[in-house]
PDB file of C-alpha atoms in Angstrom:
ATOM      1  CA  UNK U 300      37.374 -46.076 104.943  1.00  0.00           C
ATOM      2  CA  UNK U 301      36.917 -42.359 105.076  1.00  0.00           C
ATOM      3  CA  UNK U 302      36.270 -39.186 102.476  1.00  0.00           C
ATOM      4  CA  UNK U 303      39.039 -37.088 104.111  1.00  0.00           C
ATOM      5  CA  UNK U 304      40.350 -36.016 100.628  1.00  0.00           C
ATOM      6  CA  UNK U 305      36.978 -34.370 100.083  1.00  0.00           C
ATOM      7  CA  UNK U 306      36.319 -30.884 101.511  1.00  0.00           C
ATOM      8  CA  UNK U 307      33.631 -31.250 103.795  1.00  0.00           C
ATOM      9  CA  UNK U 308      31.322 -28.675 102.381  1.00  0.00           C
ATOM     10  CA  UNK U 309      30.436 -30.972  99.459  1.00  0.00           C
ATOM     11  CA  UNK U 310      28.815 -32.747 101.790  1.00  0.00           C
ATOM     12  CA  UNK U 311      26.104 -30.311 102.306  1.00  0.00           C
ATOM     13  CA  UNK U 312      23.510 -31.997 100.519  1.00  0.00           C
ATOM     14  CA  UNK U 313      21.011 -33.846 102.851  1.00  0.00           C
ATOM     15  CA  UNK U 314      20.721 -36.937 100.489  1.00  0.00           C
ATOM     16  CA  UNK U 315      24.167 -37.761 101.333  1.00  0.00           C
ATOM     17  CA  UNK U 316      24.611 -36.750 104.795  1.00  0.00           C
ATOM     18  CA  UNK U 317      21.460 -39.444 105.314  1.00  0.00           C
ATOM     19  CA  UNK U 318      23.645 -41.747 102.944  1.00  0.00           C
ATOM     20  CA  UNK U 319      26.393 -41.698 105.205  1.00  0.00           C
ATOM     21  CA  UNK U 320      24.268 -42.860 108.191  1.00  0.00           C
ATOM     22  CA  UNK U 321      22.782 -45.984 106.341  1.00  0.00           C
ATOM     23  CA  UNK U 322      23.739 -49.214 105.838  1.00  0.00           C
ATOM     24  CA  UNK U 323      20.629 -50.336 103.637  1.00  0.00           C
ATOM     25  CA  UNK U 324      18.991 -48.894 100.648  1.00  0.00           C
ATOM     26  CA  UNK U 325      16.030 -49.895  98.281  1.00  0.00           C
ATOM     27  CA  UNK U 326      16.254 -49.022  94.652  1.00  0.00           C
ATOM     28  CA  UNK U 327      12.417 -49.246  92.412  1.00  0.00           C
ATOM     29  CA  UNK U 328      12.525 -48.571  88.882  1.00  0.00           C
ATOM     30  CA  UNK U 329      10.046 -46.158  87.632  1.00  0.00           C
ATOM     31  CA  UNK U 330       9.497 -46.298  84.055  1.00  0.00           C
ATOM     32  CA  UNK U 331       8.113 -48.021  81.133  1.00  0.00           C
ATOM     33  CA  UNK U 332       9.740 -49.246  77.569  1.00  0.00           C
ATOM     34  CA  UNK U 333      11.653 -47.076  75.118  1.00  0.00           C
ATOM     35  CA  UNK U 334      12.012 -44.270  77.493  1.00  0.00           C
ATOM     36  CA  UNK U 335      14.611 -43.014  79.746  1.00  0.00           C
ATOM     37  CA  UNK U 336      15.302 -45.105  83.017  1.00  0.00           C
ATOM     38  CA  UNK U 337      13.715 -43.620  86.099  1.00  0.00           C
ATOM     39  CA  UNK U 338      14.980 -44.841  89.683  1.00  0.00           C
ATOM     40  CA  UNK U 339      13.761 -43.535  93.070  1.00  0.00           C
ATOM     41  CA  UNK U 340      16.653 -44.386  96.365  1.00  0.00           C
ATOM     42  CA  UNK U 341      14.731 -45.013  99.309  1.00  0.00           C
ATOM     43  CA  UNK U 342      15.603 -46.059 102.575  1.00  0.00           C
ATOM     44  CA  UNK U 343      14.608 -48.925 104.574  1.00  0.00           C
ATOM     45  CA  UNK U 344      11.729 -47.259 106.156  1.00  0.00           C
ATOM     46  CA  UNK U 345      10.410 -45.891 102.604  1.00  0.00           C
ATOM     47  CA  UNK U 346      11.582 -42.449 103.011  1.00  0.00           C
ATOM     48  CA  UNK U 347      12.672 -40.625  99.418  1.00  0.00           C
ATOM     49  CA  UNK U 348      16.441 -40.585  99.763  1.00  0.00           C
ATOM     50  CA  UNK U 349      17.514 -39.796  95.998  1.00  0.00           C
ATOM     51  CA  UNK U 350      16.250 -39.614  92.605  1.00  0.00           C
ATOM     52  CA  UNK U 351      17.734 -40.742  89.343  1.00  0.00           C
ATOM     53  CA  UNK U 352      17.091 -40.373  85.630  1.00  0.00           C
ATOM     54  CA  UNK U 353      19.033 -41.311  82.722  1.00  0.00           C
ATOM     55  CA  UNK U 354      19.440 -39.357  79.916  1.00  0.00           C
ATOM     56  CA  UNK U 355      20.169 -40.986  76.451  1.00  0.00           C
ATOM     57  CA  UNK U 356      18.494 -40.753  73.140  1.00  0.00           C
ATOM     58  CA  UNK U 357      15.884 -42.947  72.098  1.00  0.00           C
ATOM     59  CA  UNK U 358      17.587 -44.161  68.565  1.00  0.00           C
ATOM     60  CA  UNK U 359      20.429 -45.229  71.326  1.00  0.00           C
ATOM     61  CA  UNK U 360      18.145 -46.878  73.522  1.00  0.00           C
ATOM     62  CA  UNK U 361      15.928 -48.438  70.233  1.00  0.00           C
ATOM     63  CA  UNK U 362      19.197 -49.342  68.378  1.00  0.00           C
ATOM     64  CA  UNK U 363      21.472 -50.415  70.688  1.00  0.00           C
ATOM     65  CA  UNK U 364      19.539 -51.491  73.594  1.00  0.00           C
ATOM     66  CA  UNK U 365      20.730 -52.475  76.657  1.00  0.00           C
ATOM     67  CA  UNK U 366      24.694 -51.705  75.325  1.00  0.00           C
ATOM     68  CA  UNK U 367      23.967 -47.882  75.290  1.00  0.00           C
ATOM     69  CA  UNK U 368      25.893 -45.302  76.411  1.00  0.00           C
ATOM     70  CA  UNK U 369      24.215 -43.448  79.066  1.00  0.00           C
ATOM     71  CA  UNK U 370      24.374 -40.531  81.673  1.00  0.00           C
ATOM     72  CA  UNK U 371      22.519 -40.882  85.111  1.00  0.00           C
ATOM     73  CA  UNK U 372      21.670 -37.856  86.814  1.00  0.00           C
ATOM     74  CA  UNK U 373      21.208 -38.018  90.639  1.00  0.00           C
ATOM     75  CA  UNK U 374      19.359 -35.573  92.563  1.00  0.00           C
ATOM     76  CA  UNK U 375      18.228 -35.263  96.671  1.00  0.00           C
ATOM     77  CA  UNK U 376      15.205 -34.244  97.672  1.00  0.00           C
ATOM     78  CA  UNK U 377      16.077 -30.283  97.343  1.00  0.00           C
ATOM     79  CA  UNK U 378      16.935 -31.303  93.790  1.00  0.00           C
ATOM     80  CA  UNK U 379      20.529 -30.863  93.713  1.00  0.00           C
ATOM     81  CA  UNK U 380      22.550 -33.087  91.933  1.00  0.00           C
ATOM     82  CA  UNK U 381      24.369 -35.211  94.338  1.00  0.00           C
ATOM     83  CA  UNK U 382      25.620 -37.946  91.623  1.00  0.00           C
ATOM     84  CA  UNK U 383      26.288 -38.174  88.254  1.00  0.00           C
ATOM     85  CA  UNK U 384      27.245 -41.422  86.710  1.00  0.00           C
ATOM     86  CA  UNK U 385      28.464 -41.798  83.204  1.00  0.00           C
ATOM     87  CA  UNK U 386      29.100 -44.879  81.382  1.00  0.00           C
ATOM     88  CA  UNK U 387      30.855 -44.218  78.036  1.00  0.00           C
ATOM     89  CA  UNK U 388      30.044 -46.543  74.752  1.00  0.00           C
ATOM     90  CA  UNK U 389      32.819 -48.946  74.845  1.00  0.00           C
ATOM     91  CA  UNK U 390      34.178 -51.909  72.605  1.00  0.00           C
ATOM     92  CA  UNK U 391      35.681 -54.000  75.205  1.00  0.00           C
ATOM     93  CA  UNK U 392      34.289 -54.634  78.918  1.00  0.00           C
ATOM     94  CA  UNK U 393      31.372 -52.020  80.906  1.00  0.00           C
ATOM     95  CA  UNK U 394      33.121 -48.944  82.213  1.00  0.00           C
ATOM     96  CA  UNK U 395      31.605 -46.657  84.326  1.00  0.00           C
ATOM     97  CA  UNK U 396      32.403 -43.453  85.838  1.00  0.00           C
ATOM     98  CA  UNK U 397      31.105 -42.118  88.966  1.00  0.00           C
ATOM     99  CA  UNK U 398      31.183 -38.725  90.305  1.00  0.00           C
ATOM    100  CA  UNK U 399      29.880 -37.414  93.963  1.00  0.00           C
ATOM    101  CA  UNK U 400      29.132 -33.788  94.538  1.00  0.00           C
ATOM    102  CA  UNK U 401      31.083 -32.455  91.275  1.00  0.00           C
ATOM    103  CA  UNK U 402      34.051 -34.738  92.365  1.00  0.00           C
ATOM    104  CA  UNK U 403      35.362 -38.016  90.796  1.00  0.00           C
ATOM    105  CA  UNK U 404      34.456 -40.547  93.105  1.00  0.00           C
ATOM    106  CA  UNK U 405      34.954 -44.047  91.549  1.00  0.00           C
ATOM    107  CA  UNK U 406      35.049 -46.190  88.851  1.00  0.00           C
ATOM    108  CA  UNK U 407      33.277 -49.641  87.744  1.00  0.00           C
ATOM    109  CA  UNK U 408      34.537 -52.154  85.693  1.00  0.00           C
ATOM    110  CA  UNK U 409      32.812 -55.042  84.854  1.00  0.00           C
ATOM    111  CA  UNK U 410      35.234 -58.096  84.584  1.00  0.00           C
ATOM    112  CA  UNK U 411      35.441 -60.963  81.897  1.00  0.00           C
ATOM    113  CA  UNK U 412      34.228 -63.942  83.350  1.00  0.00           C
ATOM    114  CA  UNK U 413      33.109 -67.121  81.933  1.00  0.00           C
ATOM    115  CA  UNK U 414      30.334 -68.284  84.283  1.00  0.00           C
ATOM    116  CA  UNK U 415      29.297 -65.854  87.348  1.00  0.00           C
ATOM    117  CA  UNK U 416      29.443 -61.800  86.435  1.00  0.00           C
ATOM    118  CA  UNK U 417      31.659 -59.741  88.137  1.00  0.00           C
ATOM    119  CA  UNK U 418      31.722 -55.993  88.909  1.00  0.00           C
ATOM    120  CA  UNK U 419      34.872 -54.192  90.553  1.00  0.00           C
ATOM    121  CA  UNK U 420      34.077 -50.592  91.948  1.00  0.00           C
ATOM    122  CA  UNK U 421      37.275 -49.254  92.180  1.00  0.00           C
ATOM    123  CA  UNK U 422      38.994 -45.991  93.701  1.00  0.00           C
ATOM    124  CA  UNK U 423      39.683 -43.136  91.537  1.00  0.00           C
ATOM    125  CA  UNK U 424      43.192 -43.998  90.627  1.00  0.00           C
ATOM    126  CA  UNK U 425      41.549 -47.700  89.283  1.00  0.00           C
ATOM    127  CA  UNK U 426      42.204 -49.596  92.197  1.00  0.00           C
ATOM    128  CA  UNK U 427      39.972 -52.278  93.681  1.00  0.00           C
ATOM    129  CA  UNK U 428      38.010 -51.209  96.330  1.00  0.00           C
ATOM    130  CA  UNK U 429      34.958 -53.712  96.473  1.00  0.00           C
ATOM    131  CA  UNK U 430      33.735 -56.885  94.206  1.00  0.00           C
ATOM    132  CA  UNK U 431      30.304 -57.442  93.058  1.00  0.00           C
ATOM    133  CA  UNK U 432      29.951 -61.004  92.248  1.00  0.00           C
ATOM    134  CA  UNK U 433      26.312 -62.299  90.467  1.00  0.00           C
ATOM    135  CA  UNK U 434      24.677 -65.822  90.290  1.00  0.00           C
ATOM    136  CA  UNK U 435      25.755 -68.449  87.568  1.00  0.00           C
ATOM    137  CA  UNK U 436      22.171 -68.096  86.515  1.00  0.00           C
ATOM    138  CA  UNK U 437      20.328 -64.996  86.537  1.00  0.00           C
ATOM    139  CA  UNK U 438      16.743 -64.527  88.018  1.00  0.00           C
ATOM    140  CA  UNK U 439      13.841 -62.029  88.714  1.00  0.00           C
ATOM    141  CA  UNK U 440      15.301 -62.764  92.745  1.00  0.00           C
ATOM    142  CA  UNK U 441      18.831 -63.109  93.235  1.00  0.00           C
ATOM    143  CA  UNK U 442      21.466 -61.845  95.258  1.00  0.00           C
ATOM    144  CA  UNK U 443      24.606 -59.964  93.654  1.00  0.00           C
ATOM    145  CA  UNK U 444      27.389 -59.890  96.496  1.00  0.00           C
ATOM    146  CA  UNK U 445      29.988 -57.411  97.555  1.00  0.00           C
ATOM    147  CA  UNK U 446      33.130 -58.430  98.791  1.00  0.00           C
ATOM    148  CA  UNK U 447      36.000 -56.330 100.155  1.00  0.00           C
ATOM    149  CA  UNK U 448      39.427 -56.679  98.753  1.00  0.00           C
ATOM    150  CA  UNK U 449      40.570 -59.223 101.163  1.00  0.00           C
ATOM    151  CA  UNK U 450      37.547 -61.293 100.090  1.00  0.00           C
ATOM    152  CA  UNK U 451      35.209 -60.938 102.932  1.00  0.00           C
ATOM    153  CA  UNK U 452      31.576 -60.508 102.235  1.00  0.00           C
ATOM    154  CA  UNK U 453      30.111 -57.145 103.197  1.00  0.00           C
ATOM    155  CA  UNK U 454      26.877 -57.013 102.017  1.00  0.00           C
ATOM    156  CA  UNK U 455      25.028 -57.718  98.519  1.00  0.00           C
ATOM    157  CA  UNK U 456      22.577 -56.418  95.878  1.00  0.00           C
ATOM    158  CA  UNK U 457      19.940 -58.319  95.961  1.00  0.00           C
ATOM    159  CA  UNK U 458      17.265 -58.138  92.728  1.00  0.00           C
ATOM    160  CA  UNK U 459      13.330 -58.573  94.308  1.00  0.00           C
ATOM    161  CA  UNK U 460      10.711 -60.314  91.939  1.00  0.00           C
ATOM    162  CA  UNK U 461       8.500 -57.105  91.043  1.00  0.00           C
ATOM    163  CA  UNK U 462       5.166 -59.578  90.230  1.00  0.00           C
ATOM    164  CA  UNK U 463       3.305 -59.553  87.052  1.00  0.00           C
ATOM    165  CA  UNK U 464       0.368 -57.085  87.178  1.00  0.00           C
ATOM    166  CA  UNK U 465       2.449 -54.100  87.211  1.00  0.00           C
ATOM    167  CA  UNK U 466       1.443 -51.386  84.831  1.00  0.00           C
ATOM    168  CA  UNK U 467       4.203 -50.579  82.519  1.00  0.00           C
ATOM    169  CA  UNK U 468       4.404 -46.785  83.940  1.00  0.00           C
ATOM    170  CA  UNK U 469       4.597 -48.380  87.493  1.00  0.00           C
ATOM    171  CA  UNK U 470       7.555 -49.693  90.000  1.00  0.00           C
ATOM    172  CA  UNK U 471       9.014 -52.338  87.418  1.00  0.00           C
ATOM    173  CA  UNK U 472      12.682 -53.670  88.686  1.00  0.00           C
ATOM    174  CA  UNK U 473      13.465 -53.443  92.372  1.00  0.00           C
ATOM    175  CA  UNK U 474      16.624 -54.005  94.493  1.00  0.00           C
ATOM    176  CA  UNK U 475      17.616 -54.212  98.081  1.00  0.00           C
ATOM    177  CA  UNK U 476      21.173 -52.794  98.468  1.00  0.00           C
ATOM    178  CA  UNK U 477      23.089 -53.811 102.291  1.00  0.00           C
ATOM    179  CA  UNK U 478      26.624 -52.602 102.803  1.00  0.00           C
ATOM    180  CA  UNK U 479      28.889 -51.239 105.608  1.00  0.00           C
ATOM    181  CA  UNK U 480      27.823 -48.352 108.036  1.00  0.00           C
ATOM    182  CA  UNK U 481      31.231 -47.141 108.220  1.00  0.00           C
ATOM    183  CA  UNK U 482      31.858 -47.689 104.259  1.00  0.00           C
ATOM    184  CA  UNK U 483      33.127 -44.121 102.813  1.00  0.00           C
ATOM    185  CA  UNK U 484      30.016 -42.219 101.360  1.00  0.00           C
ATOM    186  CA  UNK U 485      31.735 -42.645  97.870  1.00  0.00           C
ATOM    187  CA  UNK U 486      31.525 -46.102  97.461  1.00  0.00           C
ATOM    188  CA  UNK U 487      28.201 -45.856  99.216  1.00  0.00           C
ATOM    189  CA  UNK U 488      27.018 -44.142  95.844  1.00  0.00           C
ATOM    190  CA  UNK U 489      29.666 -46.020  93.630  1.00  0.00           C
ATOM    191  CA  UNK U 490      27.006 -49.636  94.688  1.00  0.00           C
ATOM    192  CA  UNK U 491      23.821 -47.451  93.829  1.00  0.00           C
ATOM    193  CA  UNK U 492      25.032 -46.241  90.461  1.00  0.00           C
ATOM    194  CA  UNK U 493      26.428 -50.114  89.863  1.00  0.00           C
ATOM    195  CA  UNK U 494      22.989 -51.302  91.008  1.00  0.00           C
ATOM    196  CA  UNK U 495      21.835 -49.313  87.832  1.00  0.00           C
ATOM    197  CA  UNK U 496      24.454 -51.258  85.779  1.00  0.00           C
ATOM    198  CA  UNK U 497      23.010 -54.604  87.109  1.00  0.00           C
ATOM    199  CA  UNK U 498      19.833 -53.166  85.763  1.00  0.00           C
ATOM    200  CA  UNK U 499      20.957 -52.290  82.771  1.00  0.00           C
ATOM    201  CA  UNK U 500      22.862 -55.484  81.956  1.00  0.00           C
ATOM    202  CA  UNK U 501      20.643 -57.810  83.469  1.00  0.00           C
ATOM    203  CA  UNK U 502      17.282 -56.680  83.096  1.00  0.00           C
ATOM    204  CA  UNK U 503      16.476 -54.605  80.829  1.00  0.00           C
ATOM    205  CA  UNK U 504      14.143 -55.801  78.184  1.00  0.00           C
TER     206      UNK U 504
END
């Protein structure tokens, strides 16, 4: 899988010329309740990779809760925005769109399902690209897995217990992310932005 239909100079930004070298990331929620989401991307060794913050309203996040419409901004270290991930309000199943360096870079849907959850992260023209399949039961430590399209597992999500003294302005929600090497950079950043969906859906209070 490669970016080849993306001029390389949009790949300028250090966050994701590291992103392109890694095949793990950890994810640590940095907020507290009835404000925006907060996420710091770091990499295996601890080392600041990205920065996220949502932006939605608080009457949204009050009123509707965890069903909110939302906009995630994603910056690198030099504070450009590398990502921006937008997930409309919708009647029917999650849709979210994800964009890399100004360009449209994928889209996730999450599936109806009666008993595990499923997320596709699909190519720009709405095509499956990987699978995100969840527990039957969710927990503060599980494992959400990716799959490729010819059903071979390729990494996962997996949601780490965050312990109970926590103060609420502190690290609340944190996630390991594994995937490919040699996955393409855009659906590198397609699994972060859906590990903020699982977030979202899952465990937000």
């Amino acid at each position: 899988m490669d970016a080849s239909n993306i001029p390389a100079t949009v790949f300028w930004f250090s966050g994701i010329e590291l992103l392109k070298t890694l095949d793990r990331v950890l994810i640590r929620e940095q907020s507290g309740s009835y404000v925006n989401n907060k996420y710091v991307v770091l990499t295996a060794e601890g080392a600041v990779l990205l920065y996220a913050k949502e932006d939605s309203g608080i009457l949204n996040r009050v009123l509707v809760g965890k069903s909110r419409a939302f906009e995630i901004d994603v910056f690198d270290t030099n504070d450009k925005e590398v990502i921006k991930i937008r997930r409309p309000y919708t009647v029917g199943p999650d849709k979210m769109d994800v964009a890399l360096c100004g360009q449209a870079a994928a889209i996730v849907r999450k599936e109806v399902t009666f008993f595990k959850p499923v997320l596709s992260i699909n190519d720009v023209n709405d095509h499956p690209v990987v699978r995100v399949k969840g527990p039957v039961s969710i927990s503060s430590e599980c494992n959400f897995e990716l799959y490729s399209t010819d059903k071979k597992r390729i990494g996962d999500i997996g949601k780490r217990w965050s312990g109970l003294t926590r103060a609420p302005a502190a690290d609340r929600d944190s996630f390991a992310i594994r995937f490919p090497l040699d996955l393409d950079v855009r659906y590198k950043a397609a699994i972060i932005s859906t590990c903020f969906l699982i977030d979202f859906l899952f465990y937000e209070n």
